[in-house]
Coordinates of C-alpha atoms in Angstrom, one line a residue:
M1 CA 58.9 7.3 115.1
K2 CA 57.7 10.9 115.7
T3 CA 57.1 12.1 112.2
L4 CA 56.7 15.5 110.5
V5 CA 54.8 15.3 107.2
I6 CA 55.4 17.7 104.3
C7 CA 51.9 18.5 103.2
S8 CA 51.0 20.5 100.1
G9 CA 47.3 19.9 100.4
G10 CA 47.3 17.5 97.5
L11 CA 46.0 13.9 97.3
D12 CA 49.3 12.3 97.9
S13 CA 50.5 14.3 100.9
V14 CA 47.1 14.4 102.6
S15 CA 46.8 10.7 102.2
L16 CA 50.3 10.3 103.7
A17 CA 49.4 12.6 106.7
H18 CA 46.3 10.4 107.4
M19 CA 48.4 7.2 107.1
V20 CA 51.0 8.5 109.6
A21 CA 48.2 9.8 111.9
D22 CA 46.6 6.3 111.8
Q23 CA 49.9 4.9 113.0
Q24 CA 49.8 7.5 115.8
N25 CA 53.2 8.9 114.8
L26 CA 52.2 12.3 113.3
T27 CA 53.6 15.4 115.1
R28 CA 53.1 18.3 112.7
L29 CA 52.4 19.3 109.1
V30 CA 54.7 21.6 107.2
S31 CA 53.6 23.4 104.0
F32 CA 55.4 25.9 101.7
D33 CA 54.2 29.0 100.0
Y34 CA 56.6 29.5 97.1
G35 CA 54.4 31.7 95.0
Q36 CA 52.7 28.8 93.3
R37 CA 49.7 29.8 91.0
H38 CA 47.7 27.0 92.7
R39 CA 48.3 28.5 96.1
K40 CA 44.8 27.4 97.1
E41 CA 46.3 24.0 97.9
L42 CA 47.6 25.5 101.1
D43 CA 44.0 25.9 102.3
F44 CA 43.5 22.2 101.9
A45 CA 46.7 21.5 103.9
A46 CA 45.4 23.8 106.7
R47 CA 42.1 21.9 106.8
C48 CA 44.0 18.6 107.0
A49 CA 46.0 19.9 110.0
T50 CA 42.8 21.0 111.7
R51 CA 41.1 17.7 110.9
L52 CA 44.0 15.7 112.4
G53 CA 44.5 18.1 115.3
M54 CA 48.1 18.8 114.4
P55 CA 50.3 22.0 114.4
H56 CA 50.7 23.4 110.9
H57 CA 53.8 25.4 109.9
V58 CA 53.4 27.4 106.7
I59 CA 56.8 28.5 105.5
D60 CA 56.9 31.7 103.3
M61 CA 59.3 31.0 100.4
R62 CA 57.8 33.5 98.0
T63 CA 61.0 35.5 97.6
I64 CA 62.9 32.2 96.9
G65 CA 60.2 31.0 94.5
A66 CA 60.4 34.3 92.6
A67 CA 64.0 33.6 91.9
L68 CA 63.3 30.1 90.7
T69 CA 62.0 31.3 87.3
G70 CA 61.0 29.4 84.2
S71 CA 58.2 27.1 85.7
A72 CA 54.6 27.1 84.7
L73 CA 53.8 26.7 88.4
T74 CA 55.3 30.1 89.3
D75 CA 55.5 32.2 86.1
D76 CA 52.9 33.4 83.6
I77 CA 53.3 30.3 81.5
D78 CA 50.4 28.1 80.4
V79 CA 50.2 24.8 82.3
P80 CA 50.1 22.1 79.5
D81 CA 47.1 19.8 79.1
G82 CA 47.4 16.0 78.7
H83 CA 49.0 13.0 80.4
Y84 CA 52.3 13.4 82.1
A85 CA 55.0 13.3 79.5
E86 CA 58.6 14.6 79.7
D87 CA 58.3 16.9 76.7
T88 CA 55.3 18.8 78.1
M89 CA 55.4 18.5 81.9
K90 CA 59.1 19.5 82.2
I91 CA 57.8 23.1 82.1
T92 CA 56.3 22.4 85.6
V93 CA 59.6 21.7 87.2
V94 CA 60.6 24.3 89.9
P95 CA 64.3 23.8 90.1
N96 CA 65.5 22.3 93.4
R97 CA 62.1 22.9 95.0
N98 CA 61.9 19.6 96.9
A99 CA 65.6 19.8 98.0
I100 CA 65.0 23.3 99.5
M101 CA 61.7 22.3 101.2
L102 CA 63.2 19.1 102.6
T103 CA 66.2 21.0 104.1
I104 CA 63.9 23.4 105.9
A105 CA 61.7 20.5 107.1
F106 CA 64.7 18.7 108.5
G107 CA 65.6 21.8 110.4
I108 CA 62.1 22.1 111.9
A109 CA 62.1 18.4 112.7
A110 CA 65.5 18.5 114.5
A111 CA 64.4 21.6 116.4
N112 CA 61.3 19.9 117.7
G113 CA 62.7 16.5 118.5
D114 CA 61.0 14.7 115.6
E115 CA 62.6 11.5 114.3
A116 CA 61.5 11.5 110.7
V117 CA 60.4 13.7 107.8
A118 CA 57.9 12.1 105.5
T119 CA 57.2 13.2 101.9
A120 CA 54.8 11.7 99.4
V121 CA 57.0 11.5 96.3
H122 CA 56.0 8.5 94.2
G123 CA 57.1 6.5 91.2
G124 CA 55.1 8.5 88.7
D125 CA 57.2 11.6 89.5
H126 CA 60.5 10.1 88.7
F127 CA 61.0 10.8 85.1
I128 CA 59.8 14.4 85.3
Y129 CA 61.1 15.7 88.6
P130 CA 64.8 15.0 89.5
D131 CA 64.3 15.6 93.2
C132 CA 61.6 12.9 93.5
R133 CA 63.8 10.1 92.3
P134 CA 65.1 7.3 94.6
A135 CA 68.8 8.3 93.9
F136 CA 68.0 11.8 95.2
T137 CA 66.0 10.8 98.3
E138 CA 68.6 8.3 99.3
S139 CA 71.4 10.8 98.9
F140 CA 69.5 13.5 100.6
D141 CA 68.9 11.3 103.6
A142 CA 72.6 10.5 103.9
M143 CA 73.4 14.3 103.5
Q144 CA 71.0 15.2 106.3
R145 CA 72.4 12.6 108.6
A146 CA 75.8 14.2 108.1
A147 CA 74.4 17.7 108.5
L148 CA 72.8 16.9 111.9
D149 CA 75.4 14.4 113.1
G150 CA 75.8 14.8 116.9
Y151 CA 72.7 17.1 117.1
A152 CA 69.7 15.1 116.0
D153 CA 68.9 11.8 114.4
V154 CA 66.2 12.5 111.7
R155 CA 65.6 10.1 108.8
L156 CA 63.8 10.7 105.5
S157 CA 60.6 8.6 105.0
T158 CA 59.4 8.0 101.5
P159 CA 56.9 5.2 101.6
F160 CA 55.6 5.8 98.1
V161 CA 58.9 6.4 96.2
H162 CA 58.7 3.0 94.5
R163 CA 54.9 2.9 94.2
S164 CA 52.3 4.4 91.9
K165 CA 49.6 7.0 92.5
A166 CA 47.0 4.3 92.3
D167 CA 48.7 2.7 95.3
I168 CA 48.4 6.0 97.2
V169 CA 44.7 6.1 96.5
T170 CA 44.3 2.6 97.8
E171 CA 46.3 3.3 100.9
G172 CA 44.5 6.7 101.4
A173 CA 41.1 5.0 101.2
R174 CA 42.2 2.4 103.8
V175 CA 42.7 5.2 106.4
N176 CA 39.6 7.1 105.3
T177 CA 41.3 10.1 103.6
P178 CA 38.7 12.6 102.5
F179 CA 39.9 12.8 98.9
A180 CA 37.3 15.5 98.0
D181 CA 39.1 17.7 100.5
T182 CA 42.4 17.7 98.6
W183 CA 43.7 19.8 95.8
S184 CA 45.9 18.6 92.9
C185 CA 45.2 20.9 89.9
Y186 CA 48.1 23.1 88.8
K187 CA 45.7 25.7 87.3
G188 CA 44.1 26.7 90.6
G189 CA 40.6 27.4 89.3
E190 CA 37.3 27.1 91.1
H191 CA 37.3 23.3 90.3
H192 CA 39.9 20.9 89.1
C193 CA 40.4 21.5 85.4
G194 CA 40.5 17.8 84.5
R195 CA 42.9 18.5 81.7
C196 CA 46.4 19.2 83.2
G197 CA 48.8 16.4 83.9
T198 CA 48.1 16.3 87.6
C199 CA 44.3 16.1 87.0
V200 CA 44.7 13.4 84.4
E201 CA 47.0 11.4 86.6
R202 CA 44.7 11.9 89.6
R203 CA 41.6 10.7 87.7
E204 CA 43.5 7.7 86.2
A205 CA 44.8 6.7 89.6
F206 CA 41.2 6.4 91.0
D207 CA 40.3 4.3 88.0
L208 CA 43.2 2.0 88.4
A209 CA 42.6 1.6 92.1
G210 CA 38.9 0.8 91.5
I211 CA 37.8 3.5 93.9
E212 CA 35.2 6.2 93.1
D213 CA 36.7 9.6 92.5
P214 CA 34.7 12.3 94.4
T215 CA 36.5 15.2 92.6
T216 CA 34.6 17.8 90.6
Y217 CA 36.4 18.4 87.3
E218 CA 35.6 21.0 84.7
D219 CA 36.3 18.4 82.0
P220 CA 35.6 15.1 83.6
D221 CA 36.1 12.9 80.6
F222 CA 39.2 14.4 79.1
W223 CA 41.5 12.0 81.0
Q224 CA 40.4 9.0 79.0
A225 CA 41.5 10.5 75.7
A226 CA 44.7 11.8 77.3
V227 CA 45.6 8.3 78.6
K228 CA 44.9 6.7 75.2
A229 CA 47.1 9.4 73.5
A230 CA 49.9 8.7 75.9
E231 CA 49.7 4.9 75.4
G232 CA 49.8 5.4 71.6
S233 CA 52.7 7.8 71.5

């Protein structure tokens, strides 16, 4: 299937783009600028598109993002340190973000004759982000089929929705994803901070996958204490 990939520039979506390209199904990458404090991730998405020789659509959602207040990703709120946990990482939820992005992506796919929209939501996202859960993705797919009925047949592809981030690292390595050329950190500094939930999850995923992590972290050892703390809570 001719497939559009939603690419943030992070490890998950860049790995997905390389996987789809390896299957020779990739048609384009779509990224979104919603005013995220770690906007530098879009540079990594652009480099991925150039590397794969694909068109790259960057959708300006900054006015929409400004209205979706209350998230540490868009407002002047500290991004919490430590392992993913509902009581801390809930502050990073941007309400309805994925639903909005997917709706736009489906429109682009339909307009360009693509047959699928792929997104890299994975099992680790489920308990924090409502619009990453299987119930949402399945319902969204059905809704879009109704929305485009008679005009286009585009399906939602979520190959990681029941899998872990370690699985993504494994699959990404299989297709030679340049992990060092991806950005995950929510703080958007010069290097990955090594302390926020996304950095801890990223570092742990490489460890679980048994694959060397090429990422430069400001605090490269914090993840171990964060994981132990989460396991003991």
